[in-house]
Amino acid sequence: MSKDRVQALRIAYYVEELNLTAEESEAFWPIQQAAQQRLKGHRDLISAMEDSLHACRLPVSHSVQQILSDNEDPIRIKIENFDSNSIDSLHLKEQNGLLMFEKLNELHHQEIDLKSDYIKEALDVLGYQRALQLPVIERNFRKKILKRKIGMDNMPPPPP
């Protein structure tokens, strides 16, 4: 399904769910599209950070795997088998991973703030009741699109 088709379906779905008038639609859609662009850009940052965090994960060396498999108690690893350079390297990777995790956590909090700002902007156009429905409407729309993409509408219901 093309992006234009999805956008047309989104507009129709929102108009129906929110009972938008022509004037409300004219004022609401620029707010919605700007918010979606900000959120997409922010989600791209989050994805890049998650990829970086995944890339710096601590690999378990062959010697550590051997110690773990030879030892009856896998929690007790013989640290004396590590040289100081290996320990320093692991410590630096751990510190870097922790910093990246903290940055990722901050990005998630910023995403929440962006969603909140979107709803606040929509309040002036839609009022409280309809503006507060926006996250649910978007989630339900995404579910419908996903079902349509994978053809779940044509699937029989699961057995009891």
Tab-separated table of N, CA and C in Angstrom:
chain	number	residue	atom	x	y	z
A	1	MET	N	0.851	-1.160	0.000
A	1	MET	CA	0.000	0.000	0.000
A	1	MET	C	0.908	1.238	0.000
A	2	SER	N	0.626	2.192	-0.872
A	2	SER	CA	1.470	3.373	-0.990
A	2	SER	C	1.256	4.326	0.177
A	3	LYS	N	2.248	5.196	0.402
A	3	LYS	CA	2.147	6.178	1.486
A	3	LYS	C	0.977	7.125	1.262
A	4	ASP	N	0.752	7.494	0.011
A	4	ASP	CA	-0.363	8.393	-0.293
A	4	ASP	C	-1.698	7.727	0.037
A	5	ARG	N	-1.810	6.457	-0.269
A	5	ARG	CA	-3.038	5.718	0.017
A	5	ARG	C	-3.268	5.620	1.536
A	6	VAL	N	-2.183	5.328	2.265
A	6	VAL	CA	-2.287	5.237	3.718
A	6	VAL	C	-2.686	6.592	4.298
A	7	GLN	N	-2.093	7.663	3.781
A	7	GLN	CA	-2.431	8.997	4.277
A	7	GLN	C	-3.900	9.328	3.993
A	8	ALA	N	-4.380	8.970	2.821
A	8	ALA	CA	-5.786	9.212	2.487
A	8	ALA	C	-6.703	8.424	3.424
A	9	LEU	N	-6.339	7.181	3.716
A	9	LEU	CA	-7.124	6.371	4.651
A	9	LEU	C	-7.076	6.962	6.065
A	10	ARG	N	-5.879	7.455	6.458
A	10	ARG	CA	-5.735	8.077	7.779
A	10	ARG	C	-6.657	9.284	7.897
A	11	ILE	N	-6.660	10.132	6.886
A	11	ILE	CA	-7.498	11.334	6.908
A	11	ILE	C	-8.963	10.941	7.034
A	12	ALA	N	-9.393	9.988	6.217
A	12	ALA	CA	-10.796	9.551	6.270
A	12	ALA	C	-11.133	8.978	7.645
A	13	TYR	N	-10.235	8.190	8.197
A	13	TYR	CA	-10.466	7.566	9.505
A	13	TYR	C	-10.571	8.624	10.598
A	14	TYR	N	-9.636	9.567	10.621
A	14	TYR	CA	-9.658	10.627	11.631
A	14	TYR	C	-10.910	11.496	11.497
A	15	VAL	N	-11.248	11.855	10.259
A	15	VAL	CA	-12.430	12.695	10.047
A	15	VAL	C	-13.669	11.992	10.601
A	16	GLU	N	-13.775	10.704	10.337
A	16	GLU	CA	-14.928	9.948	10.821
A	16	GLU	C	-14.903	9.806	12.343
A	17	GLU	N	-13.760	9.419	12.902
A	17	GLU	CA	-13.668	9.181	14.342
A	17	GLU	C	-13.832	10.464	15.156
A	18	LEU	N	-13.305	11.577	14.642
A	18	LEU	CA	-13.363	12.844	15.374
A	18	LEU	C	-14.560	13.712	14.991
A	19	ASN	N	-15.310	13.266	13.979
A	19	ASN	CA	-16.429	14.068	13.468
A	19	ASN	C	-15.970	15.496	13.139
A	20	LEU	N	-14.906	15.585	12.343
A	20	LEU	CA	-14.321	16.882	12.013
A	20	LEU	C	-15.181	17.635	11.004
A	21	THR	N	-15.350	18.914	11.263
A	21	THR	CA	-15.979	19.790	10.270
A	21	THR	C	-14.903	20.212	9.286
A	22	ALA	N	-15.302	20.863	8.211
A	22	ALA	CA	-14.339	21.335	7.214
A	22	ALA	C	-13.363	22.326	7.842
A	23	GLU	N	-13.862	23.213	8.683
A	23	GLU	CA	-13.004	24.210	9.328
A	23	GLU	C	-12.024	23.545	10.302
A	24	GLU	N	-12.517	22.576	11.060
A	24	GLU	CA	-11.644	21.867	11.991
A	24	GLU	C	-10.573	21.088	11.234
A	25	SER	N	-10.964	20.453	10.141
A	25	SER	CA	-9.994	19.702	9.336
A	25	SER	C	-8.899	20.618	8.813
A	26	GLU	N	-9.289	21.765	8.354
A	26	GLU	CA	-8.338	22.719	7.799
A	26	GLU	C	-7.328	23.169	8.857
A	27	ALA	N	-7.768	23.319	10.096
A	27	ALA	CA	-6.881	23.736	11.168
A	27	ALA	C	-6.106	22.555	11.775
A	28	PHE	N	-6.725	21.370	11.809
A	28	PHE	CA	-6.124	20.218	12.475
A	28	PHE	C	-5.004	19.569	11.673
A	29	TRP	N	-5.181	19.388	10.363
A	29	TRP	CA	-4.221	18.588	9.600
A	29	TRP	C	-2.820	19.173	9.553
A	30	PRO	N	-2.630	20.480	9.470
A	30	PRO	CA	-1.249	20.978	9.559
A	30	PRO	C	-0.591	20.652	10.910
A	31	ILE	N	-1.377	20.719	11.985
A	31	ILE	CA	-0.854	20.373	13.312
A	31	ILE	C	-0.471	18.900	13.349
A	32	GLN	N	-1.356	18.060	12.842
A	32	GLN	CA	-1.126	16.616	12.871
A	32	GLN	C	0.088	16.237	12.030
A	33	GLN	N	0.183	16.787	10.836
A	33	GLN	CA	1.299	16.439	9.954
A	33	GLN	C	2.633	16.931	10.508
A	34	ALA	N	2.663	18.126	11.079
A	34	ALA	CA	3.903	18.637	11.679
A	34	ALA	C	4.325	17.761	12.861
A	35	ALA	N	3.354	17.374	13.670
A	35	ALA	CA	3.660	16.515	14.817
A	35	ALA	C	4.185	15.159	14.354
A	36	GLN	N	3.568	14.592	13.322
A	36	GLN	CA	4.014	13.287	12.818
A	36	GLN	C	5.425	13.369	12.254
A	37	GLN	N	5.760	14.477	11.596
A	37	GLN	CA	7.121	14.648	11.067
A	37	GLN	C	8.131	14.758	12.203
A	38	ARG	N	7.790	15.522	13.255
A	38	ARG	CA	8.689	15.634	14.405
A	38	ARG	C	8.877	14.270	15.063
A	39	LEU	N	7.771	13.542	15.236
A	39	LEU	CA	7.855	12.225	15.865
A	39	LEU	C	8.651	11.238	15.018
A	40	LYS	N	8.475	11.295	13.711
A	40	LYS	CA	9.232	10.387	12.839
A	40	LYS	C	10.723	10.663	12.932
A	41	GLY	N	11.082	11.943	12.881
A	41	GLY	CA	12.498	12.295	13.018
A	41	GLY	C	13.058	11.852	14.356
A	42	HIS	N	12.270	11.992	15.392
A	42	HIS	CA	12.716	11.596	16.722
A	42	HIS	C	12.830	10.076	16.826
A	43	ARG	N	11.882	9.364	16.227
A	43	ARG	CA	11.952	7.889	16.243
A	43	ARG	C	13.160	7.395	15.460
A	44	ASP	N	13.530	8.121	14.411
A	44	ASP	CA	14.743	7.764	13.669
A	44	ASP	C	15.977	7.891	14.561
A	45	LEU	N	16.018	8.943	15.390
A	45	LEU	CA	17.126	9.099	16.346
A	45	LEU	C	17.150	7.945	17.343
A	46	ILE	N	15.980	7.576	17.834
A	46	ILE	CA	15.885	6.474	18.782
A	46	ILE	C	16.361	5.175	18.132
A	47	SER	N	15.942	4.923	16.905
A	47	SER	CA	16.369	3.699	16.206
A	47	SER	C	17.879	3.671	16.011
A	48	ALA	N	18.451	4.803	15.633
A	48	ALA	CA	19.904	4.876	15.445
A	48	ALA	C	20.629	4.615	16.762
A	49	MET	N	20.115	5.176	17.849
A	49	MET	CA	20.736	4.969	19.162
A	49	MET	C	20.603	3.511	19.584
A	50	GLU	N	19.443	2.902	19.337
A	50	GLU	CA	19.268	1.487	19.671
A	50	GLU	C	20.219	0.616	18.862
A	51	ASP	N	20.412	0.947	17.588
A	51	ASP	CA	21.352	0.198	16.763
A	51	ASP	C	22.773	0.340	17.292
A	52	SER	N	23.146	1.550	17.705
A	52	SER	CA	24.478	1.782	18.263
A	52	SER	C	24.656	1.021	19.566
A	53	LEU	N	23.635	1.031	20.391
A	53	LEU	CA	23.695	0.316	21.663
A	53	LEU	C	23.836	-1.182	21.425
A	54	HIS	N	23.113	-1.682	20.445
A	54	HIS	CA	23.204	-3.110	20.106
A	54	HIS	C	24.606	-3.443	19.582
A	55	ALA	N	25.191	-2.546	18.804
A	55	ALA	CA	26.503	-2.793	18.208
A	55	ALA	C	27.610	-2.812	19.256
A	56	CYS	N	27.426	-2.104	20.358
A	56	CYS	CA	28.488	-2.061	21.371
A	56	CYS	C	28.269	-3.062	22.486
A	57	ARG	N	27.361	-4.024	22.281
A	57	ARG	CA	27.134	-5.017	23.330
A	57	ARG	C	28.426	-5.777	23.609
A	58	LEU	N	28.503	-6.285	24.787
A	58	LEU	CA	29.726	-6.952	25.219
A	58	LEU	C	29.762	-8.379	24.689
A	59	PRO	N	30.695	-8.672	23.789
A	59	PRO	CA	30.785	-10.046	23.297
A	59	PRO	C	31.418	-10.939	24.361
A	60	VAL	N	30.967	-12.154	24.445
A	60	VAL	CA	31.545	-13.116	25.373
A	60	VAL	C	32.642	-13.864	24.626
A	61	SER	N	33.857	-13.712	25.126
A	61	SER	CA	34.986	-14.337	24.441
A	61	SER	C	34.934	-15.856	24.601
A	62	HIS	N	35.718	-16.538	23.777
A	62	HIS	CA	35.761	-17.993	23.805
A	62	HIS	C	36.242	-18.494	25.166
A	63	SER	N	37.231	-17.815	25.763
A	63	SER	CA	37.761	-18.262	27.051
A	63	SER	C	36.698	-18.149	28.149
A	64	VAL	N	35.888	-17.091	28.095
A	64	VAL	CA	34.820	-16.933	29.081
A	64	VAL	C	33.771	-18.015	28.873
A	65	GLN	N	33.444	-18.307	27.626
A	65	GLN	CA	32.475	-19.359	27.357
A	65	GLN	C	32.986	-20.692	27.886
A	66	GLN	N	34.292	-20.950	27.734
A	66	GLN	CA	34.877	-22.191	28.220
A	66	GLN	C	34.802	-22.260	29.737
A	67	ILE	N	35.114	-21.162	30.403
A	67	ILE	CA	35.027	-21.128	31.865
A	67	ILE	C	33.599	-21.389	32.307
A	68	LEU	N	32.647	-20.744	31.628
A	68	LEU	CA	31.246	-20.922	31.993
A	68	LEU	C	30.804	-22.367	31.794
A	69	SER	N	31.252	-22.989	30.711
A	69	SER	CA	30.808	-24.350	30.445
A	69	SER	C	31.522	-25.365	31.339
A	70	ASP	N	32.765	-25.090	31.757
A	70	ASP	CA	33.508	-26.005	32.614
A	70	ASP	C	33.099	-25.894	34.077
A	71	ASN	N	32.648	-24.720	34.459
A	71	ASN	CA	32.338	-24.463	35.860
A	71	ASN	C	30.922	-24.942	36.177
A	72	GLU	N	30.773	-25.618	37.311
A	72	GLU	CA	29.450	-26.071	37.706
A	72	GLU	C	28.552	-24.902	38.088
A	73	ASP	N	29.127	-23.845	38.643
A	73	ASP	CA	28.380	-22.662	39.052
A	73	ASP	C	28.696	-21.541	38.061
A	74	PRO	N	27.799	-21.281	37.065
A	74	PRO	CA	28.114	-20.317	36.015
A	74	PRO	C	28.269	-18.882	36.524
A	75	ILE	N	27.814	-18.608	37.741
A	75	ILE	CA	27.955	-17.251	38.263
A	75	ILE	C	29.388	-16.995	38.707
A	76	ARG	N	30.089	-18.020	39.087
A	76	ARG	CA	31.467	-17.853	39.564
A	76	ARG	C	32.419	-17.984	38.380
A	77	ILE	N	32.860	-16.868	37.886
A	77	ILE	CA	33.826	-16.852	36.784
A	77	ILE	C	35.198	-16.549	37.367
A	78	LYS	N	36.183	-17.259	36.954
A	78	LYS	CA	37.536	-17.069	37.461
A	78	LYS	C	38.140	-15.810	36.832
A	79	ILE	N	38.093	-14.724	37.594
A	79	ILE	CA	38.583	-13.440	37.098
A	79	ILE	C	40.079	-13.507	36.828
A	80	GLU	N	40.810	-14.349	37.539
A	80	GLU	CA	42.258	-14.407	37.323
A	80	GLU	C	42.615	-14.832	35.895
A	81	ASN	N	41.685	-15.413	35.168
A	81	ASN	CA	41.964	-15.796	33.786
A	81	ASN	C	41.936	-14.606	32.833
A	82	PHE	N	41.445	-13.472	33.299
A	82	PHE	CA	41.434	-12.258	32.487
A	82	PHE	C	42.699	-11.467	32.768
A	83	ASP	N	43.279	-10.883	31.736
A	83	ASP	CA	44.380	-9.957	31.989
A	83	ASP	C	43.810	-8.557	32.218
A	84	SER	N	44.626	-7.644	32.716
A	84	SER	CA	44.130	-6.308	33.090
A	84	SER	C	43.628	-5.537	31.872
A	85	ASN	N	44.215	-5.759	30.701
A	85	ASN	CA	43.748	-5.063	29.489
A	85	ASN	C	42.338	-5.498	29.115
A	86	SER	N	42.051	-6.785	29.274
A	86	SER	CA	40.707	-7.284	28.971
A	86	SER	C	39.684	-6.684	29.912
A	87	ILE	N	40.036	-6.600	31.192
A	87	ILE	CA	39.123	-6.032	32.180
A	87	ILE	C	38.906	-4.558	31.906
A	88	ASP	N	39.976	-3.813	31.587
A	88	ASP	CA	39.853	-2.387	31.276
A	88	ASP	C	38.982	-2.175	30.042
A	89	SER	N	39.163	-3.014	29.038
A	89	SER	CA	38.378	-2.913	27.810
A	89	SER	C	36.901	-3.173	28.086
A	90	LEU	N	36.614	-4.202	28.875
A	90	LEU	CA	35.233	-4.496	29.239
A	90	LEU	C	34.617	-3.342	30.037
A	91	HIS	N	35.396	-2.750	30.921
A	91	HIS	CA	34.903	-1.644	31.735
A	91	HIS	C	34.564	-0.437	30.856
A	92	LEU	N	35.428	-0.118	29.884
A	92	LEU	CA	35.164	1.010	28.986
A	92	LEU	C	33.917	0.757	28.143
A	93	LYS	N	33.774	-0.461	27.647
A	93	LYS	CA	32.583	-0.794	26.862
A	93	LYS	C	31.330	-0.697	27.718
A	94	GLU	N	31.443	-1.127	28.963
A	94	GLU	CA	30.301	-1.057	29.864
A	94	GLU	C	29.923	0.396	30.151
A	95	GLN	N	30.921	1.248	30.377
A	95	GLN	CA	30.651	2.666	30.618
A	95	GLN	C	30.018	3.312	29.393
A	96	ASN	N	30.543	3.008	28.219
A	96	ASN	CA	29.994	3.556	26.976
A	96	ASN	C	28.557	3.084	26.784
A	97	GLY	N	28.295	1.826	27.044
A	97	GLY	CA	26.945	1.294	26.927
A	97	GLY	C	25.988	1.962	27.900
A	98	LEU	N	26.454	2.219	29.113
A	98	LEU	CA	25.621	2.885	30.112
A	98	LEU	C	25.291	4.312	29.687
A	99	LEU	N	26.270	5.030	29.154
A	99	LEU	CA	26.022	6.393	28.663
A	99	LEU	C	25.023	6.381	27.506
A	100	MET	N	25.167	5.421	26.609
A	100	MET	CA	24.252	5.325	25.482
A	100	MET	C	22.846	4.974	25.961
A	101	PHE	N	22.751	4.109	26.958
A	101	PHE	CA	21.450	3.752	27.514
A	101	PHE	C	20.784	4.974	28.136
A	102	GLU	N	21.545	5.784	28.858
A	102	GLU	CA	20.997	6.996	29.469
A	102	GLU	C	20.500	7.960	28.399
A	103	LYS	N	21.246	8.095	27.309
A	103	LYS	CA	20.832	8.965	26.208
A	103	LYS	C	19.550	8.418	25.563
A	104	LEU	N	19.477	7.123	25.383
A	104	LEU	CA	18.283	6.494	24.819
A	104	LEU	C	17.076	6.731	25.721
A	105	ASN	N	17.271	6.610	27.012
A	105	ASN	CA	16.197	6.857	27.964
A	105	ASN	C	15.716	8.310	27.846
A	106	GLU	N	16.635	9.245	27.719
A	106	GLU	CA	16.280	10.654	27.553
A	106	GLU	C	15.503	10.873	26.251
A	107	LEU	N	15.903	10.198	25.186
A	107	LEU	CA	15.183	10.316	23.919
A	107	LEU	C	13.748	9.809	24.040
A	108	HIS	N	13.550	8.740	24.792
A	108	HIS	CA	12.192	8.225	25.001
A	108	HIS	C	11.347	9.236	25.776
A	109	HIS	N	11.938	9.877	26.762
A	109	HIS	CA	11.210	10.904	27.510
A	109	HIS	C	10.871	12.094	26.609
A	110	GLN	N	11.777	12.460	25.738
A	110	GLN	CA	11.507	13.550	24.796
A	110	GLN	C	10.377	13.185	23.844
A	111	GLU	N	10.296	11.903	23.458
A	111	GLU	CA	9.203	11.461	22.591
A	111	GLU	C	7.856	11.637	23.291
A	112	ILE	N	7.807	11.314	24.557
A	112	ILE	CA	6.579	11.518	25.328
A	112	ILE	C	6.216	12.997	25.341
A	113	ASP	N	7.200	13.857	25.518
A	113	ASP	CA	6.956	15.303	25.511
A	113	ASP	C	6.433	15.769	24.150
A	114	LEU	N	6.977	15.216	23.071
A	114	LEU	CA	6.502	15.588	21.734
A	114	LEU	C	5.038	15.186	21.542
A	115	LYS	N	4.676	13.996	22.009
A	115	LYS	CA	3.285	13.549	21.904
A	115	LYS	C	2.371	14.445	22.731
A	116	SER	N	2.836	14.824	23.898
A	116	SER	CA	2.055	15.711	24.760
A	116	SER	C	1.863	17.082	24.103
A	117	ASP	N	2.924	17.597	23.487
A	117	ASP	CA	2.829	18.891	22.792
A	117	ASP	C	1.822	18.828	21.650
A	118	TYR	N	1.799	17.710	20.942
A	118	TYR	CA	0.854	17.508	19.839
A	118	TYR	C	-0.585	17.594	20.341
A	119	ILE	N	-0.851	16.907	21.436
A	119	ILE	CA	-2.211	16.927	21.987
A	119	ILE	C	-2.569	18.331	22.457
A	120	LYS	N	-1.616	19.021	23.091
A	120	LYS	CA	-1.872	20.390	23.549
A	120	LYS	C	-2.188	21.318	22.377
A	121	GLU	N	-1.467	21.151	21.273
A	121	GLU	CA	-1.739	21.973	20.083
A	121	GLU	C	-3.130	21.669	19.520
A	122	ALA	N	-3.502	20.404	19.547
A	122	ALA	CA	-4.798	19.998	18.999
A	122	ALA	C	-5.968	20.437	19.883
A	123	LEU	N	-5.693	20.714	21.149
A	123	LEU	CA	-6.756	21.138	22.071
A	123	LEU	C	-7.505	22.360	21.560
A	124	ASP	N	-6.785	23.313	21.023
A	124	ASP	CA	-7.415	24.544	20.555
A	124	ASP	C	-8.391	24.296	19.411
A	125	VAL	N	-8.105	23.302	18.610
A	125	VAL	CA	-8.947	23.010	17.446
A	125	VAL	C	-10.061	22.031	17.794
A	126	LEU	N	-9.721	20.989	18.573
A	126	LEU	CA	-10.645	19.881	18.804
A	126	LEU	C	-11.362	19.912	20.145
A	127	GLY	N	-10.832	20.597	21.108
A	127	GLY	CA	-11.365	20.520	22.461
A	127	GLY	C	-10.759	19.324	23.177
A	128	TYR	N	-10.970	19.278	24.492
A	128	TYR	CA	-10.336	18.247	25.315
A	128	TYR	C	-10.764	16.833	24.961
A	129	GLN	N	-12.051	16.605	24.858
A	129	GLN	CA	-12.523	15.239	24.652
A	129	GLN	C	-11.942	14.622	23.390
A	130	ARG	N	-12.009	15.342	22.285
A	130	ARG	CA	-11.515	14.766	21.028
A	130	ARG	C	-9.999	14.764	20.967
A	131	ALA	N	-9.333	15.768	21.513
A	131	ALA	CA	-7.862	15.804	21.486
A	131	ALA	C	-7.268	14.649	22.287
A	132	LEU	N	-7.900	14.315	23.395
A	132	LEU	CA	-7.397	13.213	24.217
A	132	LEU	C	-7.626	11.851	23.571
A	133	GLN	N	-8.467	11.786	22.558
A	133	GLN	CA	-8.706	10.537	21.824
A	133	GLN	C	-7.630	10.272	20.765
A	134	LEU	N	-6.819	11.273	20.443
A	134	LEU	CA	-5.866	11.142	19.337
A	134	LEU	C	-4.930	9.935	19.448
A	135	PRO	N	-4.309	9.670	20.594
A	135	PRO	CA	-3.433	8.485	20.649
A	135	PRO	C	-4.181	7.177	20.384
A	136	VAL	N	-5.393	7.058	20.895
A	136	VAL	CA	-6.181	5.840	20.691
A	136	VAL	C	-6.594	5.718	19.229
A	137	ILE	N	-6.984	6.828	18.638
A	137	ILE	CA	-7.389	6.810	17.226
A	137	ILE	C	-6.211	6.389	16.353
A	138	GLU	N	-5.024	6.941	16.632
A	138	GLU	CA	-3.841	6.567	15.845
A	138	GLU	C	-3.512	5.096	16.026
A	139	ARG	N	-3.565	4.607	17.250
A	139	ARG	CA	-3.277	3.191	17.503
A	139	ARG	C	-4.271	2.295	16.778
A	140	ASN	N	-5.555	2.632	16.850
A	140	ASN	CA	-6.573	1.825	16.169
A	140	ASN	C	-6.400	1.877	14.656
A	141	PHE	N	-6.035	3.049	14.134
A	141	PHE	CA	-5.795	3.156	12.697
A	141	PHE	C	-4.630	2.257	12.280
A	142	ARG	N	-3.551	2.293	13.051
A	142	ARG	CA	-2.391	1.450	12.722
A	142	ARG	C	-2.748	-0.034	12.763
A	143	LYS	N	-3.577	-0.417	13.726
A	143	LYS	CA	-4.018	-1.814	13.800
A	143	LYS	C	-4.801	-2.206	12.554
A	144	LYS	N	-5.695	-1.317	12.118
A	144	LYS	CA	-6.499	-1.608	10.916
A	144	LYS	C	-5.608	-1.755	9.686
A	145	ILE	N	-4.644	-0.863	9.561
A	145	ILE	CA	-3.730	-0.910	8.412
A	145	ILE	C	-2.899	-2.185	8.460
A	146	LEU	N	-2.405	-2.536	9.637
A	146	LEU	CA	-1.609	-3.752	9.770
A	146	LEU	C	-2.431	-4.983	9.410
A	147	LYS	N	-3.654	-5.026	9.899
A	147	LYS	CA	-4.521	-6.164	9.568
A	147	LYS	C	-4.753	-6.239	8.062
A	148	ARG	N	-4.957	-5.087	7.453
A	148	ARG	CA	-5.194	-5.063	6.010
A	148	ARG	C	-3.948	-5.517	5.251
A	149	LYS	N	-2.771	-5.080	5.703
A	149	LYS	CA	-1.528	-5.446	5.026
A	149	LYS	C	-1.259	-6.935	5.091
A	150	ILE	N	-1.527	-7.525	6.247
A	150	ILE	CA	-1.222	-8.948	6.359
A	150	ILE	C	-2.425	-9.827	6.060
A	151	GLY	N	-3.520	-9.204	5.688
A	151	GLY	CA	-4.680	-9.967	5.260
A	151	GLY	C	-5.450	-10.637	6.361
A	152	MET	N	-5.379	-10.106	7.554
A	152	MET	CA	-6.083	-10.729	8.667
A	152	MET	C	-7.589	-10.567	8.562
A	153	ASP	N	-8.038	-9.594	7.793
A	153	ASP	CA	-9.482	-9.426	7.635
A	153	ASP	C	-10.110	-10.642	6.958
A	154	ASN	N	-9.318	-11.339	6.149
A	154	ASN	CA	-9.842	-12.478	5.400
A	154	ASN	C	-9.596	-13.817	6.120
A	155	MET	N	-8.915	-13.746	7.266
A	155	MET	CA	-8.602	-14.966	7.988
A	155	MET	C	-9.777	-15.374	8.862
A	156	PRO	N	-9.987	-16.668	9.009
A	156	PRO	CA	-11.057	-17.117	9.914
A	156	PRO	C	-10.649	-16.846	11.368
A	157	PRO	N	-11.613	-16.728	12.252
A	157	PRO	CA	-11.283	-16.494	13.666
A	157	PRO	C	-10.574	-17.693	14.251
A	158	PRO	N	-9.790	-17.473	15.299
A	158	PRO	CA	-9.083	-18.616	15.903
A	158	PRO	C	-10.065	-19.575	16.536
A	159	PRO	N	-9.693	-20.840	16.638
A	159	PRO	CA	-10.601	-21.821	17.254
A	159	PRO	C	-10.780	-21.524	18.729
A	160	PRO	N	-11.908	-21.901	19.294
A	160	PRO	CA	-12.182	-21.641	20.731
A	160	PRO	C	-11.319	-22.452	21.647
